[in-house]
Amino acid sequence: MKRTLTVCPYCGCGCMFYLVSDKGRLIGVEPSTTHPINRGGLCVKGWNAFAFVHHPDRLTTPLVRRDGALQPASWDEALTLVVERLRGVQEKHGADAVMFASSAKATNEENYLLMKLARAVFGTNNIDHCARLCHSSTVTGLAETFGSGAMTNSVSCIDQTDLILVIGSNTTEQHPLIGSRILNAARNGTRLIVADNRRIRLARHADLHLRHKNGSDVPLLLGIMHVIIAEELGDPDFIAARTENYAALAAAAANWTPERAAAATGLTSAEIVATARLYAGAKRAMIFYSMGITQHSHGVDNVRGIAALAMLTGNVGRPGTGVNPLRGQNNVQGGCDMGALPDLYCGYQKVADPQLRDKFARAWGVAYLPETPGLPLTRAMDAASAGYIQGMFIMGENPMISDPDQGHAFTALQNLELLVVQDIFLTETALLADIVLPAACYAEKEGTFTNTERRIQRLRKAVEPPGGARADGEIICDLAERAGYQGMRYSSPAKVMDEIATLTPIYGGIAYDRLDPHGLQWPCPNRSHPGTPLLHVERFTRGLGHFSPVVHRLPAEIPDDEYPLVLTTGRTYFHWHTGSMTRRTHLLDREEPRSFIELHPDDAARLGVRDRDALLVTSRRGEIETQARVTTMVIPGVVFMPFHFAEGAANALTNNVLDPESSIPEFKVCAVRVEKLP
Ligand code: SF4
C-alpha cells in the first residue's frame, strides 16, 4: 500500500490527508495528525474523498457533438477543434465574444494557466470563476476597506480569542473543522454570538442567537455600531491612528437607533444592545462570515458593515481578532489570487494599469494584452442570452446547477455557438456542450491549493487518471501550443509556480521545495520570508483602514400575496456544491439522497403539510417538486433548500438579480409559493 500526502478537494478549510492506494486504486484516507487545521480529524466528506475517484461515470475520452449527440473523439481532433472554433467565434464576433470560466476546484497553477491562455493567447479579459457566485462581495468590500479581500487572521486564532461573532455562516456544515474548533472554543469559555435565522448547530451553543430577517444584515450592523458609538464602547485610539473617514460611518449609523434596527431586523432592541455590548466588551473579538453575508444584491454593503464594526472596536491586526470570510471551495482563494478574475492579473494587479500590462506582456512574450476589464461570469451569462458572448470555455464548473435562475442559465448556454466543457464527469452543463474534455481529478495530479487562511499547500498525485483523462494544466498548455503560442511549455507544475512567483508579489517566495509539510501563508514576498499568519498588523494593506458608509437596501424580491414565503439556499453537511462528486459517493448520498425544503411548523400547519409530503415550490422563474422537512430550524415565513440536487434544483427558483458592484447574485433571498402535491 502507498500513502500520498495531499489536500482535501472539498471546502476551504484545506485539511490534509494521506490517500491510501493499493495496486493503483484508492482504498481510503488517513488524516494528517500534524496539520494545523485538521490535527488528526476530518469531516465525513474528507473521510470519503477517495470514493468518487474511480467511479464508472468518470470521463475517459474527449467527446465531440456530431449529429446532435456527444461522440468519442481523439485528443488531437478535440483540441484542434476547440482552437479552430474559438478562433472562428472571435473572427466572426470579436475577441471579447468568448468567455473563459476557470475553477475553484482546479489548482493555482491551472487557474494561472487558464488566465494566461485567455489573456495572452486569445486576447480577452473575459475570464472569471465561481468566486463570482460566493465571495466577490468580499473581494470588493474588503479590498476597499482594508486593501485585501482575504481572511485577516488564521484559524489558530480561534484558540486565542475572547469572543467569536459568526454571521451568515453555517460553519459546522460548510467548514466542519473550523466549526468544531469554534465549538471547542465556546466550550472552553469563549463567548459566541451567532447571527443567522436558522437554528444552526453553533446557535445551540451561543451566548446570543440573533434570528434576524433575511436581508437585514445592514440594519443589524448599523444598529450595533450605533450603540457602540452612543455608549462610547469603541476604540478611539485605533480609529485615530489606523483609519480614515470615521465621520461618514458615524453619520450613517446615527439614525439607526436600536429601536429602528429592531423594526428592520425583526429582533428586539434589547438583543441589539446586548450584542453591541458583548462584542465591544471583548478584548479580542473575531468575526467569521460566509455566503449568508455575501450572496445578496447588497452583499458589498454587508461586507463594508462588518469591516467597519471590526475597525470601530480596534479588532484588526492582532491575534484573536479580525474579519474572516470563510472561502467556500477548496481553492476559491487561489482562483482569486491567480487572477481568474476579469479585472485583475494574479496577485490582484489591475489589468487597467498600463505598467502592469506591460510587465505581464513582457513576461509572457506578447506584444499586446487587452486593457479593458472583461465580463464577470454572471454578466457573461446575460451577454450569452443576448447573443454578445458566442463561445464559452468552462473548466470544472457546473453552472446549470450552481447559477441562479436555472432557466436563464440554460437559455444562455443553449444560445452559444460553441460551448466547451472540461470536467471529470458528464455534468448537467457538459451534457449541453459541443466539445467535452476529460480531466484528471485532484488525486491524479500535482499542484497547489490555497485554503481560506491564505495557506498555499501541495497536492500530490496518488493514482493515474482513468483512460485518456489529462490534468487541466496539460490540456490548457496543449491548447496554447495548438493556437500557435510557445510560451506555455513547462516541464512540471512546479515550473508554473516558479513563473507565478516572479509575477505575483504576494506569492514571491512560494516554491514547491518550501511547501512541506503544511504550506506557507501569503503574503510571502521572497524565499527567506516565513509567510504571514496575520494581516494588517501595523498598517492596513491599503495604508489606513477606510470606513465606508453603509446604506440599507431591501432585497430585490420580497414576499407578496402571490409568493408569500422567503426562500434561502445553502449546503448540507453531506454534500458539496452541485453534487457531482458527493452524489457519486455512496455513503454520502445514502445520508442525504434527495432534495428537500425546510419549513416552519406554523407554515406547514397553514398549508396542511406534514413532514415528508411532496411539495411544489414556485417562484417567478420556475417550479420544482421536492419533499417537506417540517422543522423549527427556520423561522415562520422563511423556507430553506440546499442547492446540490439536479432533481428538485433550488436554483430553478433563485433570483439572478446582481449586486451592482460585485455582480454576485442574490441567492439568499427570493419569494416563493409552496403547495402540497396530491
Ligand atoms: Fe475536507 Fe473541509 Fe471536511 Fe476538512 S472540513 S475534511 S477540507 S470538507
XYZ file of C-alpha atoms and ligand atoms in Angstrom:
686
model
C 0.000 0.000 0.000
C 1.094 3.559 -0.728
C 0.283 6.707 1.282
C 0.294 10.052 -0.546
C 0.018 13.308 1.400
C -2.409 15.677 -0.290
C -5.174 18.256 0.267
C -8.923 17.615 0.616
C -10.835 18.567 -2.563
C -13.910 19.951 -0.825
C -14.039 23.003 1.426
C -11.745 25.936 2.071
C -10.513 24.553 5.414
C -7.834 22.850 3.339
C -7.393 19.793 5.574
C -4.555 17.496 4.578
C -4.713 13.733 4.482
C -2.958 10.713 3.065
C -4.644 8.990 0.165
C -4.102 5.278 0.675
C -3.772 3.285 -2.541
C -3.142 -0.308 -3.433
C -2.197 -1.510 -6.921
C -3.127 1.838 -8.454
C -6.524 2.129 -6.778
C -7.520 4.341 -3.869
C -8.832 2.421 -0.903
C -9.036 5.010 1.873
C -7.984 8.192 3.580
C -5.875 8.848 6.686
C -5.908 12.352 8.191
C -2.660 14.189 8.809
C -2.129 14.339 12.554
C 0.187 17.342 12.407
C -1.756 19.649 10.097
C -2.586 22.966 11.832
C -6.275 22.865 10.885
C -7.424 19.265 10.892
C -4.954 17.987 13.566
C -5.830 14.341 13.004
C -9.508 14.874 12.220
C -11.616 15.070 9.076
C -15.280 15.606 8.361
C -17.417 12.990 6.665
C -16.651 14.393 3.195
C -12.911 14.246 3.837
C -13.089 10.643 5.072
C -14.882 9.744 1.848
C -12.839 11.880 -0.535
C -11.383 8.807 -2.267
C -14.703 7.181 -3.180
C -15.722 9.117 -6.311
C -12.281 8.935 -7.922
C -12.780 5.505 -9.554
C -16.500 5.963 -10.206
C -17.584 4.367 -13.508
C -19.105 7.692 -14.609
C -15.646 9.285 -14.920
C -14.976 10.764 -18.346
C -12.140 8.925 -20.072
C -12.138 10.228 -23.628
C -12.879 13.547 -25.354
C -16.388 13.893 -26.766
C -17.453 15.917 -29.778
C -21.067 16.618 -30.718
C -21.892 15.109 -34.091
C -25.415 14.789 -35.490
C -26.744 16.173 -32.213
C -25.027 13.602 -29.968
C -21.768 13.637 -27.996
C -19.468 11.024 -29.511
C -15.939 9.848 -28.642
C -13.084 11.636 -30.393
C -9.292 11.639 -30.228
C -7.466 14.283 -28.208
C -5.922 15.576 -31.424
C -9.310 16.044 -33.062
C -10.961 17.574 -29.999
C -8.194 20.050 -29.160
C -7.752 21.146 -32.785
C -11.487 21.710 -32.967
C -11.536 23.743 -29.728
C -8.852 26.106 -31.034
C -10.355 26.392 -34.526
C -13.834 27.065 -33.255
C -12.790 29.551 -30.535
C -10.753 31.412 -33.166
C -13.715 31.180 -35.538
C -16.048 32.780 -32.994
C -13.515 35.556 -32.387
C -13.022 36.227 -36.121
C -16.767 36.476 -36.611
C -17.794 38.352 -33.464
C -14.621 39.894 -31.990
C -12.071 38.840 -29.356
C -14.474 39.505 -26.499
C -17.170 37.208 -27.862
C -15.562 34.335 -25.945
C -15.638 33.742 -22.186
C -13.345 31.523 -20.110
C -14.706 30.143 -16.829
C -11.949 28.915 -14.559
C -12.412 26.729 -11.494
C -12.083 26.948 -7.727
C -11.626 23.165 -7.872
C -8.542 23.424 -10.108
C -5.061 24.126 -8.781
C -3.403 27.521 -8.532
C -1.183 26.602 -11.453
C -4.170 25.647 -13.621
C -6.042 28.841 -12.762
C -2.951 30.842 -13.657
C -2.579 28.948 -16.937
C -6.193 29.462 -17.987
C -5.906 33.151 -17.088
C -2.774 33.362 -19.231
C -4.419 31.449 -22.084
C -7.404 33.822 -22.115
C -5.317 36.987 -21.992
C -2.056 36.199 -23.794
C -3.310 33.708 -26.392
C -6.951 34.612 -27.040
C -6.574 38.337 -26.240
C -9.547 38.763 -23.904
C -10.023 39.639 -20.244
C -13.245 37.612 -20.226
C -12.071 35.227 -17.522
C -13.764 34.610 -14.216
C -14.632 31.755 -11.875
C -17.154 30.764 -9.236
C -15.804 33.239 -6.662
C -18.212 35.479 -8.544
C -21.020 33.420 -7.025
C -19.678 33.195 -3.480
C -17.206 35.836 -2.344
C -16.934 38.568 -4.990
C -18.617 40.870 -2.441
C -15.731 40.113 -0.078
C -13.099 40.815 -2.724
C -14.733 44.175 -3.498
C -15.716 45.172 0.056
C -12.538 44.215 1.895
C -10.241 45.496 -0.871
C -11.925 48.894 -0.475
C -11.829 48.956 3.349
C -8.634 47.004 4.185
C -6.840 46.681 0.839
C -7.032 42.869 0.803
C -10.032 40.611 0.332
C -8.763 37.624 2.314
C -9.080 36.343 5.883
C -7.165 38.759 8.104
C -6.247 36.101 10.672
C -5.535 32.402 10.940
C -7.787 29.600 12.092
C -5.489 29.024 15.093
C -6.569 32.468 16.382
C -9.848 30.816 17.427
C -7.902 29.417 20.374
C -6.725 32.903 21.399
C -9.873 34.981 21.153
C -12.376 36.077 23.801
C -15.412 36.329 21.529
C -16.500 34.984 18.164
C -19.267 36.535 16.090
C -20.491 34.182 13.364
C -22.789 35.852 10.873
C -24.153 34.235 7.720
C -22.098 31.049 8.036
C -23.352 27.571 8.929
C -19.783 26.760 9.889
C -20.205 23.249 11.301
C -21.741 22.084 7.997
C -19.804 24.128 5.409
C -16.388 24.336 7.096
C -16.720 21.494 9.600
C -13.198 21.516 11.008
C -13.343 25.265 11.634
C -16.852 24.817 13.029
C -15.686 22.219 15.520
C -12.796 24.494 16.534
C -15.348 27.242 17.292
C -17.464 24.785 19.289
C -14.409 23.751 21.315
C -13.585 27.399 21.995
C -17.165 28.029 23.152
C -16.951 25.015 25.435
C -13.763 26.478 26.918
C -15.368 29.821 27.728
C -15.052 31.912 24.553
C -18.227 33.954 24.132
C -20.164 33.152 20.982
C -22.705 35.249 19.089
C -24.480 33.670 16.130
C -26.453 35.875 13.746
C -28.466 33.599 11.457
C -32.176 32.971 11.490
C -31.718 29.218 11.041
C -31.142 27.387 14.281
C -27.792 26.047 13.109
C -25.689 23.839 15.356
C -23.442 26.689 16.500
C -26.529 28.611 17.608
C -27.333 25.951 20.181
C -24.049 26.774 21.935
C -24.193 30.556 21.565
C -24.474 33.201 24.270
C -26.678 35.161 21.869
C -28.560 33.848 18.846
C -29.909 36.587 16.595
C -32.642 35.326 14.262
C -32.869 38.446 12.132
C -34.840 38.653 8.889
C -33.191 37.574 5.653
C -31.528 40.536 4.003
C -31.460 42.699 7.158
C -27.748 42.406 7.970
C -27.053 46.074 7.229
C -29.658 47.374 9.719
C -28.360 44.865 12.271
C -24.746 46.007 11.847
C -25.707 49.694 11.820
C -27.806 49.223 14.951
C -24.907 47.513 16.745
C -22.500 50.268 15.659
C -24.994 52.941 16.743
C -24.967 51.528 20.283
C -21.169 51.203 20.333
C -20.776 54.836 19.275
C -23.535 56.160 21.566
C -22.160 54.313 24.601
C -18.527 55.116 23.692
C -17.569 51.446 23.607
C -15.315 51.769 20.527
C -11.551 52.150 20.318
C -10.843 55.848 19.662
C -7.053 55.367 19.609
C -7.294 52.723 16.879
C -9.758 54.850 14.904
C -7.494 57.909 15.136
C -4.234 56.149 14.324
C -5.242 53.457 11.847
C -8.337 54.577 9.951
C -9.916 57.290 7.835
C -13.437 58.513 7.069
C -14.827 57.675 10.502
C -17.149 60.701 10.442
C -19.013 59.301 7.431
C -19.565 55.961 9.164
C -20.735 57.696 12.351
C -23.190 59.751 10.293
C -24.524 56.620 8.574
C -25.074 54.894 11.927
C -26.501 57.973 13.704
C -30.127 57.315 12.789
C -30.025 53.598 13.377
C -31.230 53.545 16.940
C -31.727 50.071 18.428
C -35.482 50.591 18.047
C -35.218 51.375 14.343
C -32.793 48.492 13.785
C -35.144 46.199 15.707
C -38.054 47.161 13.457
C -35.972 46.454 10.322
C -34.500 43.155 11.535
C -37.354 41.591 13.470
C -35.153 41.431 16.589
C -35.757 43.265 19.867
C -33.825 46.429 20.652
C -32.543 44.663 23.778
C -30.930 41.971 21.604
C -29.159 44.624 19.544
C -27.919 46.490 22.610
C -26.747 43.240 24.221
C -24.860 42.244 21.068
C -23.120 45.614 20.861
C -22.048 45.495 24.498
C -20.871 41.898 24.329
C -18.881 42.324 21.096
C -17.345 45.675 22.043
C -16.607 44.496 25.559
C -14.328 41.696 24.396
C -10.585 42.406 24.438
C -10.174 40.292 21.307
C -13.092 39.513 19.034
C -13.156 37.593 15.746
C -15.833 37.821 13.074
C -16.453 34.855 10.774
C -18.837 35.188 7.869
C -19.659 33.483 4.645
C -22.299 33.399 1.950
C -25.170 34.429 4.201
C -23.478 37.821 4.054
C -22.111 37.915 0.535
C -24.897 36.464 -1.631
C -27.181 39.490 -1.626
C -27.917 42.309 -4.032
C -26.285 44.457 -1.307
C -23.502 41.938 -0.485
C -20.727 44.537 -0.692
C -22.558 46.779 1.792
C -22.853 43.840 4.173
C -19.078 43.317 3.960
C -18.411 47.033 4.448
C -20.558 46.920 7.594
C -18.582 44.002 9.013
C -15.245 45.671 8.253
C -16.486 48.876 9.916
C -17.618 47.026 13.052
C -14.184 45.437 13.461
C -12.335 48.735 12.926
C -14.680 50.650 15.229
C -13.629 48.400 18.105
C -9.953 48.032 17.131
C -10.397 44.368 16.326
C -7.991 44.134 13.390
C -4.286 43.369 13.235
C -3.945 41.411 16.475
C -4.058 37.680 17.236
C -7.575 36.553 18.106
C -9.289 39.370 16.219
C -10.105 40.186 12.622
C -12.557 39.815 9.784
C -12.548 36.301 8.469
C -14.510 35.440 5.332
C -14.679 31.653 5.080
C -13.996 30.784 1.468
C -16.219 28.000 0.194
C -14.436 25.787 -2.318
C -11.048 24.258 -1.630
C -9.243 26.668 -3.962
C -11.523 29.664 -4.365
C -8.928 31.774 -2.565
C -6.308 30.558 -5.029
C -8.558 31.127 -8.040
C -8.811 34.791 -6.988
C -5.100 35.027 -6.144
C -4.237 33.688 -9.603
C -6.212 36.380 -11.420
C -9.041 34.224 -12.718
C -10.951 37.494 -12.487
C -11.940 39.831 -15.326
C -10.202 42.942 -13.995
C -7.143 41.557 -12.234
C -3.984 39.637 -13.030
C -2.534 37.287 -10.434
C -1.860 38.967 -7.085
C -4.740 41.435 -7.576
C -2.769 43.526 -10.101
C -5.118 45.620 -12.215
C -5.370 44.952 -15.956
C -6.303 48.608 -16.416
C -2.848 49.717 -15.183
C -0.578 50.238 -18.241
C 2.621 49.484 -16.306
C 1.257 46.182 -15.067
C 0.019 45.294 -18.558
C 3.490 45.999 -19.829
C 5.051 43.830 -17.106
C 2.829 40.854 -17.987
C 3.200 41.359 -21.756
C 7.000 41.278 -21.452
C 6.974 38.249 -19.179
C 4.608 36.353 -21.465
C 6.362 37.440 -24.661
C 3.335 39.032 -26.321
C 3.042 42.425 -27.998
C -0.394 43.238 -26.666
C -2.638 42.485 -23.734
C -6.260 43.662 -23.614
C -6.732 46.728 -21.421
C -10.480 46.813 -20.786
C -11.635 44.638 -17.866
C -13.658 41.667 -19.030
C -17.099 40.443 -18.064
C -17.903 38.896 -14.702
C -19.273 35.376 -15.117
C -22.791 36.338 -14.093
C -22.893 39.175 -16.623
C -21.386 36.883 -19.265
C -24.430 34.632 -18.858
C -26.651 37.646 -19.536
C -24.433 38.515 -22.522
C -24.742 34.955 -23.838
C -28.527 35.167 -23.565
C -28.406 38.420 -25.504
C -26.036 36.968 -28.140
C -22.932 39.044 -27.333
C -20.972 36.079 -25.957
C -20.886 33.307 -28.541
C -18.173 30.972 -27.268
C -17.614 29.686 -23.745
C -14.859 27.507 -22.303
C -15.870 26.149 -18.887
C -13.287 24.321 -16.785
C -14.539 22.373 -13.771
C -17.748 24.297 -13.143
C -21.389 23.316 -13.433
C -23.430 26.500 -13.908
C -26.564 24.560 -14.836
C -26.858 23.683 -11.130
C -24.839 26.419 -9.437
C -26.063 29.542 -11.261
C -29.164 31.399 -10.144
C -32.305 31.048 -12.265
C -31.609 27.746 -13.993
C -33.883 28.613 -16.891
C -31.780 31.674 -17.599
C -28.530 29.652 -17.426
C -29.994 27.063 -19.799
C -31.062 29.717 -22.317
C -27.626 31.340 -22.148
C -25.718 28.092 -22.713
C -28.080 26.915 -25.451
C -27.653 30.226 -27.223
C -23.900 29.786 -27.662
C -22.298 28.989 -30.990
C -19.657 26.998 -29.093
C -19.646 25.502 -25.599
C -16.545 23.618 -24.418
C -16.619 21.907 -21.017
C -13.582 20.378 -19.338
C -14.541 18.237 -16.352
C -14.224 14.907 -14.586
C -17.887 13.861 -15.019
C -20.518 14.474 -17.665
C -22.221 17.159 -15.581
C -25.545 18.804 -16.367
C -23.534 21.569 -18.078
C -21.299 19.148 -20.008
C -24.422 17.490 -21.416
C -25.098 20.744 -23.295
C -21.544 21.098 -24.652
C -20.291 20.872 -28.213
C -16.942 19.518 -27.036
C -16.172 17.791 -23.720
C -12.588 17.338 -22.491
C -11.980 14.671 -19.789
C -9.921 15.970 -16.875
C -7.902 14.375 -14.095
C -9.206 14.894 -10.550
C -7.293 16.151 -7.513
C -5.907 12.695 -6.692
C -4.363 12.295 -10.138
C -2.177 15.400 -10.459
C 0.362 17.698 -8.818
C -0.145 21.325 -7.886
C -1.138 23.642 -5.075
C -4.367 24.812 -3.461
C -4.699 27.921 -1.261
C -7.057 27.493 1.658
C -9.274 30.037 3.362
C -6.490 31.268 5.670
C -4.235 32.004 2.648
C -2.229 28.800 3.166
C -0.673 27.512 -0.061
C -0.379 23.727 0.138
C 0.758 20.958 -2.168
C -1.470 18.278 -3.567
C 0.225 15.195 -4.944
C -0.543 12.567 -7.495
C -1.631 9.299 -5.865
C -3.042 7.392 -8.853
C -3.196 7.653 -12.649
C -6.200 9.361 -14.282
C -8.720 6.998 -15.885
C -8.428 6.191 -19.604
C -7.300 9.199 -21.572
C -8.187 11.860 -18.965
C -5.487 14.507 -18.546
C -4.656 17.171 -15.953
C -6.360 20.518 -16.638
C -2.977 22.238 -16.841
C -1.676 19.854 -19.510
C -4.811 20.383 -21.595
C -4.521 24.182 -21.350
C -0.846 24.153 -22.379
C -1.676 21.872 -25.316
C -4.395 24.294 -26.432
C -1.950 27.206 -26.233
C 0.567 25.317 -28.371
C -2.080 24.499 -30.989
C -3.104 28.155 -31.010
C 0.460 28.987 -32.047
C 1.748 30.257 -28.690
C 5.021 28.803 -27.455
C 5.149 30.485 -24.057
C 3.378 27.723 -22.159
C 5.902 24.907 -22.216
C 6.563 23.743 -18.673
C 8.254 20.578 -17.525
C 6.107 20.392 -14.360
C 3.550 22.337 -12.277
C 6.499 23.393 -10.059
C 7.851 25.394 -13.004
C 4.484 27.083 -13.426
C 4.652 28.103 -9.757
C 8.156 29.496 -10.332
C 6.692 31.744 -13.056
C 3.776 32.740 -10.798
C 6.268 33.709 -8.079
C 8.168 36.049 -10.414
C 4.970 37.889 -11.398
C 2.962 37.858 -8.161
C 4.432 39.826 -5.237
C 2.278 38.097 -2.580
C 3.490 34.696 -3.893
C 7.086 35.898 -4.497
C 8.630 33.437 -2.038
C 6.490 30.432 -2.927
C 8.299 27.422 -4.378
C 7.483 23.725 -4.119
C 10.592 22.954 -2.092
C 9.328 25.339 0.620
C 5.791 23.986 0.965
C 6.375 20.880 3.055
C 4.810 19.840 5.268
C 1.896 22.281 5.614
C 2.447 25.147 3.222
C 3.014 28.863 3.646
C 0.539 31.708 4.143
C 0.711 34.663 1.788
C 1.912 37.365 1.592
C 5.252 35.649 1.248
C 7.290 38.098 -0.809
C 10.653 36.312 -1.025
C 12.314 32.975 -0.478
C 13.520 33.788 3.019
C 10.092 35.044 4.174
C 8.278 32.723 6.616
C 4.756 33.621 5.424
C 2.154 35.827 7.127
C -0.410 34.345 9.531
C -1.775 37.786 10.463
C -2.577 40.683 8.103
C -2.750 44.457 8.746
C -0.596 44.360 11.881
C 0.886 47.849 11.872
C -0.812 49.231 8.804
C -3.598 48.056 6.554
C -2.606 46.730 3.157
C -4.062 49.939 1.698
C -2.422 52.142 4.362
C -5.279 53.407 6.536
C -8.387 51.319 7.066
C -11.281 53.007 5.292
C -14.708 53.381 6.885
C -17.178 53.126 4.022
C -20.638 54.427 4.878
C -23.204 51.661 4.584
C -26.663 52.164 3.175
C -29.618 49.881 3.811
C -31.401 48.472 0.760
C -34.117 45.846 0.829
C -33.627 42.580 -1.069
C -34.684 42.804 -4.709
C -37.672 40.499 -4.209
C -39.800 40.462 -1.075
C -42.813 38.247 -0.334
C -46.281 39.253 -1.517
C -49.706 37.620 -1.742
C -48.716 35.539 -4.768
C -45.318 34.393 -3.441
C -45.676 34.703 0.356
C -42.535 32.915 1.611
C -38.839 33.854 1.582
C -36.606 31.147 0.116
C -32.985 30.972 1.197
C -30.463 28.397 -0.040
C -27.292 26.745 1.186
C -25.400 23.478 1.556
C -25.730 20.418 3.773
C -23.062 18.567 5.727
C -23.067 15.533 3.441
C -22.919 17.171 0.027
C -20.753 19.551 -1.800
C -21.844 22.212 -4.240
C -23.514 20.713 -7.346
C -23.077 17.188 -6.014
C -21.012 15.924 -8.955
C -18.558 14.242 -6.544
C -20.533 13.734 -3.309
C -23.597 12.354 -5.044
C -21.292 9.761 -6.595
C -20.023 8.850 -3.120
C -22.281 6.092 -1.867
C -22.033 6.776 1.876
C -22.709 10.491 1.438
C -25.597 10.095 -0.976
C -27.139 7.475 1.269
C -27.299 10.011 4.119
C -28.909 12.775 2.067
C -30.313 11.251 -1.107
C -32.848 13.840 -2.247
C -33.835 17.451 -2.455
C -35.838 18.833 0.471
C -37.250 22.073 1.770
C -37.306 23.109 5.413
C -40.436 24.907 6.558
C -41.619 26.028 9.974
C -44.425 24.064 11.695
C -46.657 27.194 11.647
C -46.325 27.475 7.855
C -46.732 23.727 7.472
C -49.960 23.782 9.505
C -51.321 26.690 7.466
C -50.566 24.822 4.235
C -51.799 21.457 5.546
C -48.331 19.984 5.017
C -46.771 17.174 7.050
C -43.180 16.022 7.253
C -42.027 14.273 4.021
C -45.034 15.377 1.999
C -44.327 16.019 -1.684
C -44.428 19.732 -2.422
C -44.478 22.010 -5.427
C -42.356 25.139 -4.925
C -42.840 28.001 -7.365
C -41.090 31.316 -7.876
C -41.336 33.908 -10.637
C -38.627 31.962 -12.503
C -39.661 28.353 -12.260
C -41.111 25.488 -10.265
C -39.756 22.290 -8.758
C -41.001 19.296 -6.827
C -39.358 18.467 -3.523
C -40.002 16.937 -0.110
C -41.147 18.731 3.067
C -38.962 18.833 6.149
C -41.032 20.442 8.889
C -38.675 21.954 11.450
C -38.019 24.883 13.761
C -34.585 25.221 12.128
C -36.234 28.023 10.139
C -38.397 30.899 11.334
C -42.033 31.332 10.212
C -42.246 32.831 6.738
C -38.831 31.500 5.648
C -38.047 28.252 3.826
C -34.604 26.766 3.192
C -33.338 24.485 0.420
C -29.898 23.029 -0.325
C -28.836 23.519 -3.939
C -26.949 20.232 -4.502
C -29.695 18.316 -6.248
C -30.262 18.341 -10.002
C -33.718 16.843 -9.438
C -35.526 19.463 -7.376
C -32.884 22.104 -8.156
C -33.176 25.082 -5.810
C -31.576 27.292 -8.438
C -34.546 26.824 -10.726
C -36.205 29.228 -8.280
C -33.496 31.713 -7.230
C -33.235 35.268 -8.471
C -30.364 36.305 -10.731
C -30.518 39.941 -9.712
C -26.937 41.108 -9.066
C -25.119 43.313 -6.578
C -24.251 46.326 -8.747
C -20.633 46.462 -7.534
C -19.578 42.819 -7.236
C -22.030 41.193 -9.699
C -22.844 38.488 -7.129
C -26.380 37.055 -7.422
C -28.928 37.294 -4.630
C -29.075 33.561 -3.876
C -30.125 34.159 -0.289
C -33.493 35.845 -0.770
C -36.295 35.268 -3.231
C -40.057 34.942 -2.926
C -41.763 31.565 -3.403
C -45.095 29.806 -3.061
C -45.322 26.294 -1.568
C -48.180 23.904 -2.354
C -48.841 20.350 -1.291
C -48.888 17.883 -4.161
C -51.687 15.324 -4.235
Fe -12.362 18.422 3.636
Fe -13.404 20.704 4.593
Fe -14.069 18.365 5.659
Fe -11.610 19.349 6.002
S -13.512 20.237 6.785
S -12.133 17.234 5.525
S -11.269 20.344 3.992
S -14.520 19.051 3.559
